[in-house]
CSV table of C-alpha atoms and ligand atoms in Angstrom, one decimal:
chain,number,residue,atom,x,y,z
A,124,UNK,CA,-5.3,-13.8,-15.5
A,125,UNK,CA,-1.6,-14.2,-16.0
A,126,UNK,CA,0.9,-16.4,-17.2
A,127,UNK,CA,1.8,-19.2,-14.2
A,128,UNK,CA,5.4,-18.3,-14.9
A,129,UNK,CA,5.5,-14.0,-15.5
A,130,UNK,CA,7.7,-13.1,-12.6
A,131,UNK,CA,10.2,-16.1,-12.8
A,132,UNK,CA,13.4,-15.7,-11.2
A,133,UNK,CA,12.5,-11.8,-10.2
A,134,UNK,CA,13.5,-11.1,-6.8
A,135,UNK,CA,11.2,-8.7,-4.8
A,136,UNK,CA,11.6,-7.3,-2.1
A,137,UNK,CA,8.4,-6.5,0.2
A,138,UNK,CA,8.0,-4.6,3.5
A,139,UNK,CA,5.9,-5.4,6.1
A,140,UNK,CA,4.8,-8.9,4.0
A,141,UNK,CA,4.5,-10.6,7.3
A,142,UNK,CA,1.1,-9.8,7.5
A,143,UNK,CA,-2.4,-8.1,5.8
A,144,UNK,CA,-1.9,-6.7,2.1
A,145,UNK,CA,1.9,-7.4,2.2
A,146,UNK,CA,1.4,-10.7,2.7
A,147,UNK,CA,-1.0,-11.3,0.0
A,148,UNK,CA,0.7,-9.6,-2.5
A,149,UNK,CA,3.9,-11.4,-1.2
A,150,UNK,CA,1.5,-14.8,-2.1
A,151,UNK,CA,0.9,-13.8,-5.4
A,152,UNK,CA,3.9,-12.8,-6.4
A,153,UNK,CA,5.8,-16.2,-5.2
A,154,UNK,CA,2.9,-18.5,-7.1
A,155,UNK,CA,3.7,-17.1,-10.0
A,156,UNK,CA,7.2,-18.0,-9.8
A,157,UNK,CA,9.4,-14.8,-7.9
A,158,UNK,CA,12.1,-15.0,-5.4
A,159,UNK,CA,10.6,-13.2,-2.5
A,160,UNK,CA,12.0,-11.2,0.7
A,161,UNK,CA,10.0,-10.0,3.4
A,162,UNK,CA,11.0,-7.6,6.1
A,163,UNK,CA,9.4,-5.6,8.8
A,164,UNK,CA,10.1,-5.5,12.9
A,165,UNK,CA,8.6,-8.7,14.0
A,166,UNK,CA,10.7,-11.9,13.1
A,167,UNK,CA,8.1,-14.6,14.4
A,168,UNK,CA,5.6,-13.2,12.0
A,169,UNK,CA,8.2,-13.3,9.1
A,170,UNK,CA,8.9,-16.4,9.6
A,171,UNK,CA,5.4,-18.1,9.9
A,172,UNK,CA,4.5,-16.4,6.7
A,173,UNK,CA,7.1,-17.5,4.9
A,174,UNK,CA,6.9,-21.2,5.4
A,175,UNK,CA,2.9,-20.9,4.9
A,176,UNK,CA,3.8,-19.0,1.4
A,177,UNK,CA,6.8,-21.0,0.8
A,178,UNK,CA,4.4,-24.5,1.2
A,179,UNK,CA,1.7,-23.5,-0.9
A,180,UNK,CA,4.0,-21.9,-3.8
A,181,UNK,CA,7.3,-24.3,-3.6
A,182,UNK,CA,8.9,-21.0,-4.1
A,183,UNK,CA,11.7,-19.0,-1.9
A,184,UNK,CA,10.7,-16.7,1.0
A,185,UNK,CA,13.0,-14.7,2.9
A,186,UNK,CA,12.2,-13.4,6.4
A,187,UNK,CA,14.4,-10.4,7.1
A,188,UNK,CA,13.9,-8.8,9.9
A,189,UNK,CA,14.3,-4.9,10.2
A,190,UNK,CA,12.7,-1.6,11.2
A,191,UNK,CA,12.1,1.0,7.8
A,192,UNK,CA,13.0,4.1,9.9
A,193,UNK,CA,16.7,2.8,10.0
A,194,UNK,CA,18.7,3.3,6.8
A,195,UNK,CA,21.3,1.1,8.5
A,196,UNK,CA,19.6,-1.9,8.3
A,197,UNK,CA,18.0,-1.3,5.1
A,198,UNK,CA,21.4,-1.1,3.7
A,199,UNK,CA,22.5,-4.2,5.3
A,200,UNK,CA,19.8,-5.7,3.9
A,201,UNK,CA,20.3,-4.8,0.4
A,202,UNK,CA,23.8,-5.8,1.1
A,203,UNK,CA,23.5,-9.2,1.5
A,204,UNK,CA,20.5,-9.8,-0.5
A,205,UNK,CA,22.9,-8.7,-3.4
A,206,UNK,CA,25.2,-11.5,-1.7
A,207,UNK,CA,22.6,-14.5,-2.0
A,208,UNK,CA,20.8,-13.4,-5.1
A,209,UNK,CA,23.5,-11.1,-7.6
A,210,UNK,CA,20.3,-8.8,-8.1
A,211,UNK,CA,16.7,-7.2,-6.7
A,212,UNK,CA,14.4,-6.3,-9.1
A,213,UNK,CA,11.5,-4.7,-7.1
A,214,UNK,CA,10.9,-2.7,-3.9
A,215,UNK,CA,7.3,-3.0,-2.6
A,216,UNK,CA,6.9,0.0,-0.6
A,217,UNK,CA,3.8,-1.3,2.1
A,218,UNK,CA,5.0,-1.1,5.6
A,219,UNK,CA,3.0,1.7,7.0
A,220,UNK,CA,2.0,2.4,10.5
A,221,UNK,CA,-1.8,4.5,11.1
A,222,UNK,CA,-4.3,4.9,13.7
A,223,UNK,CA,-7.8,7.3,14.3
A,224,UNK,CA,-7.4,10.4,16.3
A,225,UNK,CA,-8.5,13.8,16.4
A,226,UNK,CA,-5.2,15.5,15.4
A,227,UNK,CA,-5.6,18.1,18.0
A,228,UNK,CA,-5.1,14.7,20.9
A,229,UNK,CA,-1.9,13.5,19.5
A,230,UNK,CA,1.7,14.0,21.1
A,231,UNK,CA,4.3,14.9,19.0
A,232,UNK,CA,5.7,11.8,19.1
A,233,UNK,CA,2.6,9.9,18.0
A,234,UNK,CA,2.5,11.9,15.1
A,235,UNK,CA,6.4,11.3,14.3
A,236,UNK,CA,5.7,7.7,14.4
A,237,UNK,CA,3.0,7.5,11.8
A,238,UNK,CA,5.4,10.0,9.4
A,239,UNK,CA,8.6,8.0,10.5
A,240,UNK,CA,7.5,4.7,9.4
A,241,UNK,CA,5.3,6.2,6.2
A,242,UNK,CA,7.3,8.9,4.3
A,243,UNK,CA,10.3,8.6,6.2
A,244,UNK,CA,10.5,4.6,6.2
A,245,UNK,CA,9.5,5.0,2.5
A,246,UNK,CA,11.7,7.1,1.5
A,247,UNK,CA,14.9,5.0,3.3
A,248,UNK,CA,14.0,2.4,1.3
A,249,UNK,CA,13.2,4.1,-2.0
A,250,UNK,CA,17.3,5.9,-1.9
A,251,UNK,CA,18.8,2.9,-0.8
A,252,UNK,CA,17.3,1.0,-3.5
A,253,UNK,CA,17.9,3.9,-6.0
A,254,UNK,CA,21.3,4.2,-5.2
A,255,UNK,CA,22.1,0.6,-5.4
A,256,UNK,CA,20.3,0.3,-9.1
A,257,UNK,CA,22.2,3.3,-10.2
A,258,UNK,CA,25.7,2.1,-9.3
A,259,UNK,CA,25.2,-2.0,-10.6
A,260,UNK,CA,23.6,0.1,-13.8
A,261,UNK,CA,20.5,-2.3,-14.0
A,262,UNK,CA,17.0,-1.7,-13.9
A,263,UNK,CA,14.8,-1.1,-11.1
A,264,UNK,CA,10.9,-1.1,-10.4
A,265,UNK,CA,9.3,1.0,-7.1
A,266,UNK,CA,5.7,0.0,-6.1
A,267,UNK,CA,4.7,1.8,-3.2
A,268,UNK,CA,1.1,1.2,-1.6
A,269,UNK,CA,-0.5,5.1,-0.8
A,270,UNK,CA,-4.4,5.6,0.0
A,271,UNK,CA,-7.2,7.7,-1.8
A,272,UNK,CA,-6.6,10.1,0.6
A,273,UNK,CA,-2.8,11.0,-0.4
A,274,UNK,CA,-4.9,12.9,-3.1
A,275,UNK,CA,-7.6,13.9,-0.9
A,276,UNK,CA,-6.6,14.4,2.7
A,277,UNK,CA,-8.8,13.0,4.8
A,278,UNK,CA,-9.2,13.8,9.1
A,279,UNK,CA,-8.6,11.9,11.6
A,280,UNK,CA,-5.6,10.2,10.1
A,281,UNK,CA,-3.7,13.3,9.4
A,282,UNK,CA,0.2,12.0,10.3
A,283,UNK,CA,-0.8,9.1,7.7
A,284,UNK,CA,-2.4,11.3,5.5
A,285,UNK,CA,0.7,14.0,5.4
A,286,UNK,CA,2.7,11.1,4.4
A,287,UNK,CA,1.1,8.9,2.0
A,288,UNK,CA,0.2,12.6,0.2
A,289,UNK,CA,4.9,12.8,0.4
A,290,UNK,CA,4.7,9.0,-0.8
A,291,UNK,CA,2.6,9.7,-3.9
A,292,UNK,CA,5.2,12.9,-4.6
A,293,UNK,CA,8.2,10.8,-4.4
A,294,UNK,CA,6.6,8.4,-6.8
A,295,UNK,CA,5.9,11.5,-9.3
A,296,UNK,CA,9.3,13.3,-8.5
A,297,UNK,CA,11.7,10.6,-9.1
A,298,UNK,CA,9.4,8.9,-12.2
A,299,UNK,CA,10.9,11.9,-13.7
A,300,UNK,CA,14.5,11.9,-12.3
A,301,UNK,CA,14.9,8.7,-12.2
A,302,UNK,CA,13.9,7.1,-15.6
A,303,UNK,CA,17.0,8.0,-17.4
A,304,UNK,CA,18.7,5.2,-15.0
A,305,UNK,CA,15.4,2.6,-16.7
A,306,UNK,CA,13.8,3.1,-13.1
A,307,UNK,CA,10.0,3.0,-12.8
A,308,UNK,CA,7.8,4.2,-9.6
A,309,UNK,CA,4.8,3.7,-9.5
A,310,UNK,CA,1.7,3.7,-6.7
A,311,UNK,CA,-1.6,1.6,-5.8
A,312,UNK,CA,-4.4,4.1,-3.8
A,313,UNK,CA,-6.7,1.3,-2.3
A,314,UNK,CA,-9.8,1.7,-0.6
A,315,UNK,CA,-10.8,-0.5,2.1
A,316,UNK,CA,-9.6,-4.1,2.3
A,317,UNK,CA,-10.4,-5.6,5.3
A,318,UNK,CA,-6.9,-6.9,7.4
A,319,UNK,CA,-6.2,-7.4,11.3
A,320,UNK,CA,-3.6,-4.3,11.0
A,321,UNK,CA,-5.8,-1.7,9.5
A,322,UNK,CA,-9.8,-3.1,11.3
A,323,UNK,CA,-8.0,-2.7,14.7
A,324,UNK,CA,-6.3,0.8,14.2
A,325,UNK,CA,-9.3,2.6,12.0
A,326,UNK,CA,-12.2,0.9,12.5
A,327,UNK,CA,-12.5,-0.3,16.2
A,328,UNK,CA,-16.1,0.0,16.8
A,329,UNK,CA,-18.5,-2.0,14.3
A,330,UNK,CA,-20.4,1.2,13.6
A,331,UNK,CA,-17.5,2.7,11.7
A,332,UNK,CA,-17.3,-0.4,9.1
A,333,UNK,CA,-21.0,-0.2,8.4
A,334,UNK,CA,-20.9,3.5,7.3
A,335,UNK,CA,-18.1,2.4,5.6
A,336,UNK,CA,-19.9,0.0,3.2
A,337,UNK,CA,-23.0,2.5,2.4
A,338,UNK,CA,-20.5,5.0,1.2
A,339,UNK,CA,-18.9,2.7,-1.4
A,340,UNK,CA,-20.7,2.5,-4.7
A,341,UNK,CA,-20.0,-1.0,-5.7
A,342,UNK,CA,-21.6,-2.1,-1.8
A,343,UNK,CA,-18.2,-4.1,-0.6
A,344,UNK,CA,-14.4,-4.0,0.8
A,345,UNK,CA,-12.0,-5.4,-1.9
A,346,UNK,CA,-10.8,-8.4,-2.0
A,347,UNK,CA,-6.9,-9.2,-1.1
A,348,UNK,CA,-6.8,-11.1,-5.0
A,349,UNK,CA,-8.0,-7.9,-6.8
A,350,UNK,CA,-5.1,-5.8,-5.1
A,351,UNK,CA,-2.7,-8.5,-5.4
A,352,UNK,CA,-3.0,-9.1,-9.0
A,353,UNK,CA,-2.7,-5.3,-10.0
A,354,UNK,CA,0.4,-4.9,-7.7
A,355,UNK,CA,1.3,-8.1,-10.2
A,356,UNK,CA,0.7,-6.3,-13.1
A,357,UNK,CA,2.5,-3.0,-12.2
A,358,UNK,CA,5.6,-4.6,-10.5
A,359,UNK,CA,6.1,-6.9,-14.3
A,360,UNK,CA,7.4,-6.0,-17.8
A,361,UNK,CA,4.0,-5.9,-18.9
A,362,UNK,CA,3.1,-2.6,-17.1
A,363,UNK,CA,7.1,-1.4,-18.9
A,364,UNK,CA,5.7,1.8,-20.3
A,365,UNK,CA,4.0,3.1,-16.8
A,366,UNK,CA,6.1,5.2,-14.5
A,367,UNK,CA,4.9,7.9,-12.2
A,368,UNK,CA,1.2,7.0,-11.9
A,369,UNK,CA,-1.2,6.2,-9.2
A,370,UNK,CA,-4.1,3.7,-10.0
A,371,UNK,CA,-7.0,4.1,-7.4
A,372,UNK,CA,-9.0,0.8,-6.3
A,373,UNK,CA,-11.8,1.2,-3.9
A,374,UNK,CA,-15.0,0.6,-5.7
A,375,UNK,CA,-15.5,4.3,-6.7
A,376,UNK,CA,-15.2,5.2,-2.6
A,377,UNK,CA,-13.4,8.4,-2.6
A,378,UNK,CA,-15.4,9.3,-5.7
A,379,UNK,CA,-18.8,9.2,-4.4
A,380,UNK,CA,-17.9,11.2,-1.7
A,381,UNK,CA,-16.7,13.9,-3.6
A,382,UNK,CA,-19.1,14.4,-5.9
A,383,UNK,CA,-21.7,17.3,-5.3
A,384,UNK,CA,-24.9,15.8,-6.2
A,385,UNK,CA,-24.0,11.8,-5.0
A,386,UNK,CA,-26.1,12.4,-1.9
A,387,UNK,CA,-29.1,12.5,-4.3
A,388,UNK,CA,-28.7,8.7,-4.0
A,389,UNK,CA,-30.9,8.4,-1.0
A,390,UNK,CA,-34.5,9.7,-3.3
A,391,UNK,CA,-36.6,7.2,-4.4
A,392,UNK,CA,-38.2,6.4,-7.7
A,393,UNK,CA,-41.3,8.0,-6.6
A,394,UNK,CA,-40.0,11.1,-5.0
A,395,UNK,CA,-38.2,11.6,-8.4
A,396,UNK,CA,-41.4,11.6,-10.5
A,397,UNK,CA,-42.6,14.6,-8.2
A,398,UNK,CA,-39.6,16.6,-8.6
A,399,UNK,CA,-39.7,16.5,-12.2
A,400,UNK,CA,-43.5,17.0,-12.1
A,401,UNK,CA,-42.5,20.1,-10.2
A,402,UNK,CA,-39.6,21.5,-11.6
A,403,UNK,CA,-41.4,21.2,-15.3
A,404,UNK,CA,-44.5,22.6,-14.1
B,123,LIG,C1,-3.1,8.2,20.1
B,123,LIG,C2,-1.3,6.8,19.9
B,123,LIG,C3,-2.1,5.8,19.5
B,123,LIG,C4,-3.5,6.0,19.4
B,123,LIG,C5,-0.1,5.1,19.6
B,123,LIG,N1,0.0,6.4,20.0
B,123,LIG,N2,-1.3,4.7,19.3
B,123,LIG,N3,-1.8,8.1,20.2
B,123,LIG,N4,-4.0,7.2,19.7
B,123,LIG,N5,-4.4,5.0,19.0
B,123,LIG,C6,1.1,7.1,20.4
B,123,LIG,C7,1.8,6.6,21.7
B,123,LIG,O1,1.1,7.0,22.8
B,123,LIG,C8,3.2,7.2,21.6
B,123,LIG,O2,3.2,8.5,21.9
B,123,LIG,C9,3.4,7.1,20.1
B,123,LIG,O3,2.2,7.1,19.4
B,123,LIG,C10,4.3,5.9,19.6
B,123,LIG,O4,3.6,4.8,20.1
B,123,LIG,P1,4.4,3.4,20.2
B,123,LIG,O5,3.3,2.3,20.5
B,123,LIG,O6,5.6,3.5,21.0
B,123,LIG,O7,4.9,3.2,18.6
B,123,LIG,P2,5.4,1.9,17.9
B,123,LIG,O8,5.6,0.8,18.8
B,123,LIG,O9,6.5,2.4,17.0
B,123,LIG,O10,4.1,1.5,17.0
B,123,LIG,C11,3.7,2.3,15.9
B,123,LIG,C12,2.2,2.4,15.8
B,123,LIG,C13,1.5,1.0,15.8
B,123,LIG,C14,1.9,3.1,14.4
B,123,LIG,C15,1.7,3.2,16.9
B,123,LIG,O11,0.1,1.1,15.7
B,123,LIG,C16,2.0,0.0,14.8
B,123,LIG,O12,3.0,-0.7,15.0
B,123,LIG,N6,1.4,0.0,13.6
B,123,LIG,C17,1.8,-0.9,12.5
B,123,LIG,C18,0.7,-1.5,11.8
B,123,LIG,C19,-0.4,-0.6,11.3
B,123,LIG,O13,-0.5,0.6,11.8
B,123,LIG,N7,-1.2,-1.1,10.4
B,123,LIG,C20,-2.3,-0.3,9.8
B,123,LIG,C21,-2.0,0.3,8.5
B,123,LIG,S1,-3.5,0.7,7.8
B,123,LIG,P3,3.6,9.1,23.4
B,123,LIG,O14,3.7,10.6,23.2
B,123,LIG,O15,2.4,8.7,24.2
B,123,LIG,O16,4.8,8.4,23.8
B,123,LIG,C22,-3.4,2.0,6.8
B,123,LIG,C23,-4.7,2.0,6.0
B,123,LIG,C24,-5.1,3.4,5.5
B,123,LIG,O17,-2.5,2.7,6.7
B,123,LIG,C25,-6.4,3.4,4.7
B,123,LIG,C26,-7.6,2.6,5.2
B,123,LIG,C27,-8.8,2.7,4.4
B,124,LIG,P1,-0.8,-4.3,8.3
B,124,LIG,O1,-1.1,-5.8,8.2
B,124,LIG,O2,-0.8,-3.8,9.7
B,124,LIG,O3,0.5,-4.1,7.6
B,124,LIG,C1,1.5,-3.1,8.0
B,124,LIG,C2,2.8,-3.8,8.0
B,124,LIG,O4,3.9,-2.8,8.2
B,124,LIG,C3,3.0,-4.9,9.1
B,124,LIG,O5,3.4,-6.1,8.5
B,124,LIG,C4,4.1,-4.3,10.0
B,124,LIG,O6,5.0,-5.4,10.4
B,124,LIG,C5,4.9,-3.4,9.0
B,124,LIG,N1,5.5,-2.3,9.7
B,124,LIG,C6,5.0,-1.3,10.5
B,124,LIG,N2,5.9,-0.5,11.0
B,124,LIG,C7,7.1,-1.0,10.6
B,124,LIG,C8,8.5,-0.6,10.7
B,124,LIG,N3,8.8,0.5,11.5
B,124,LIG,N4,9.4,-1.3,10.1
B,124,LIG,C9,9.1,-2.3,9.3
B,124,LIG,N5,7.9,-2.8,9.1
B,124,LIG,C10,6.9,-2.1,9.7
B,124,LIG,O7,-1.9,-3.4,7.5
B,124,LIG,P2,-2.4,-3.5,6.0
B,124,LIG,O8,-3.8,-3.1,6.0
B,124,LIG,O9,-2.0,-4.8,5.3
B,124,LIG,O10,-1.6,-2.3,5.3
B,124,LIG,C11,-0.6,-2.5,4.3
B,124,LIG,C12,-0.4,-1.3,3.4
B,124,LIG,O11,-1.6,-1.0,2.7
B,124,LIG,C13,-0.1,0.0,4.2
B,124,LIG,O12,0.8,0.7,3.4
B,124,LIG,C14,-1.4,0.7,4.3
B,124,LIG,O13,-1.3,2.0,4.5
B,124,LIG,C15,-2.0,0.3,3.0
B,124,LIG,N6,-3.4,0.5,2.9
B,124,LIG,C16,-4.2,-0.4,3.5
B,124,LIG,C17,-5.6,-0.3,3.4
B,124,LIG,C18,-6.6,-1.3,4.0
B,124,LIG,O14,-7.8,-1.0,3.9
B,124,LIG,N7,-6.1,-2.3,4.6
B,124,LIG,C19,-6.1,0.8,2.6
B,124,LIG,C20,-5.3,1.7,2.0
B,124,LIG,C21,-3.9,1.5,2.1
B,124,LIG,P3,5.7,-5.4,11.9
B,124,LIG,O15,4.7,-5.0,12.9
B,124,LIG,O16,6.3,-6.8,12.0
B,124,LIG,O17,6.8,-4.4,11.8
């Protein structure tokens, strides 16, 4: 759907693309012709997936490897990056840490490492970047990945769901501050896609994925293309005019279980002739 050459020469930068949605998005991104960097805490897994990106586009990866929750290494990062490329043009926002619990179970420190690495981590990364737009006077573009439930809340998840909720503010709250300097922020709410990182931590037991799938109007998880190619559109001068906005993609999930009547989707054509039988009667 886009032209084999749209992000030519960019250089993005994306966190936690070692593995799951960062990866994939890190994929599309290089095929269609960007210069990409890749960071998170595990170098082995940065590396592997950028030869395996960097074989099947031709294209530059970059393993770098760092931990969000320090602004130290971010800004070494940014340092040098400016050293070997002159410029970044995007921050991909998608490391994120998350697991099921009943809240009332966690320690404090479980629940400062979900908020560390989400808001906190996200936040590093979105100042550092900010501040290093502002002073080189150049453009900048912030894609950060949330959930439906930053809107929503949602239990079980509540350190992750405190934070993605701070994520989808920051996007709002510096859209406005921040486009005076030509910066954009924006955010993708997905709803399930299926990766090792995410299955482990939220869905452990194979009962919990096959509620998931009844819930979900359109009957499936997305697929890693779909996301990848509207994280395309929104990180490229074709989505110029968009700042501050969240774009939900989950098969009308979060929406079907929100609406009052949706449950009604369990009566049958049969029962449906007696109840208007009845209530006309
Ligand atoms: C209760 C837990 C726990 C669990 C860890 N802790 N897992 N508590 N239930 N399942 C507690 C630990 O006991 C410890 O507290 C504290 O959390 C820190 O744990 P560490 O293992 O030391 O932390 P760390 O090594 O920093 O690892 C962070 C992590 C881990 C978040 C716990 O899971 C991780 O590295 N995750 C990264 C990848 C990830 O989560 N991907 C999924 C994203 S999916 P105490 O007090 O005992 O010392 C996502 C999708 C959302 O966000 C929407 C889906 C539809
Ligand atoms: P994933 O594969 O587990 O990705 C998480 C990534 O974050 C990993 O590559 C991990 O790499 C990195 N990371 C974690 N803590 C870090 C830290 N302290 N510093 C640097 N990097 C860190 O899970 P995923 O499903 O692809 O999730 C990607 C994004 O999509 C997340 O923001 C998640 O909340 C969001 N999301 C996913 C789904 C879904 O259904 N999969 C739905 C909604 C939103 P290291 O371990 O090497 O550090």
């Amino acid at each position: 759907m886009f032209q084999t050459d749209l992000l030519k020469d960019k250089v993005i930068l994306v966190t936690g693309g070692g593995t799951g949605l960062g990866k994939s998005m890190a994929t599309r991104f290089s095929e269609l012709g960007a210069k990409i960097i890749i960071c998170s805490r595990k170098m082995d897994v940065l590396q592997k997936t950028a030869e395996e990106i960097n074989q099947k586009t031709g294209n530059e990866v970059f393993p770098f490897q760092l931990d969000v929750r320090k602004p130290d290494e971010i800004e070494k990062m940014i340092e040098l990056l400016d050293q070997k490329y002159g410029k970044i043009d995007v921050l991909l926002n998608n490391a994120a840490g998350n697991f099921i619990s009943p809240t009332e179970r966690l320690s404090y420190k479980a629940f400062d490492t979900v908020v560390d690495i989400v808001l906190r981590g996200t936040y590093y990364f979105s100042l550092a970047m900010g501040k290093y737009w502002i002073a080189k006077k150049t453009p900048g573009n912030i894609l950060s990945i949330v959930t439906t439930y930053a809107s929503t809340g949602s239990g079980y998840v509540v350190p992750s769901a405190i934070s993605k909720a701070g994520v989808l503010n920051l996007t709002r709250s510096l859209a406005a501050e921040w486009g005076k300097y030509g910066i954009r922020l924006n955010a993708i709410a997905p709803g399930p896609f299926p990766t090792k990182g995410a299955w482990e931590r939220l869905f452990p037991d194979p009962k919990f994925a096959e509620k998931l799938i009844n819930r979900i109007p359109l009957k499936r998880t997305g697929e890693h293309i779909e996301l990848a190619n509207l994280a395309t559109y929104l990180i490229s001068d074709a989505s110029a005019y968009i700042t501050g906005d969240v774009i939900t993609i989950d098969g009308g999930e979060w929406l079907a279980g929100a609406g009052e009547f949706n449950f009604l989707d369990v009566v049958k054509p049969e029962e449906w002739d007696f109840i208007e039988k009845t209530m006309k009667r």
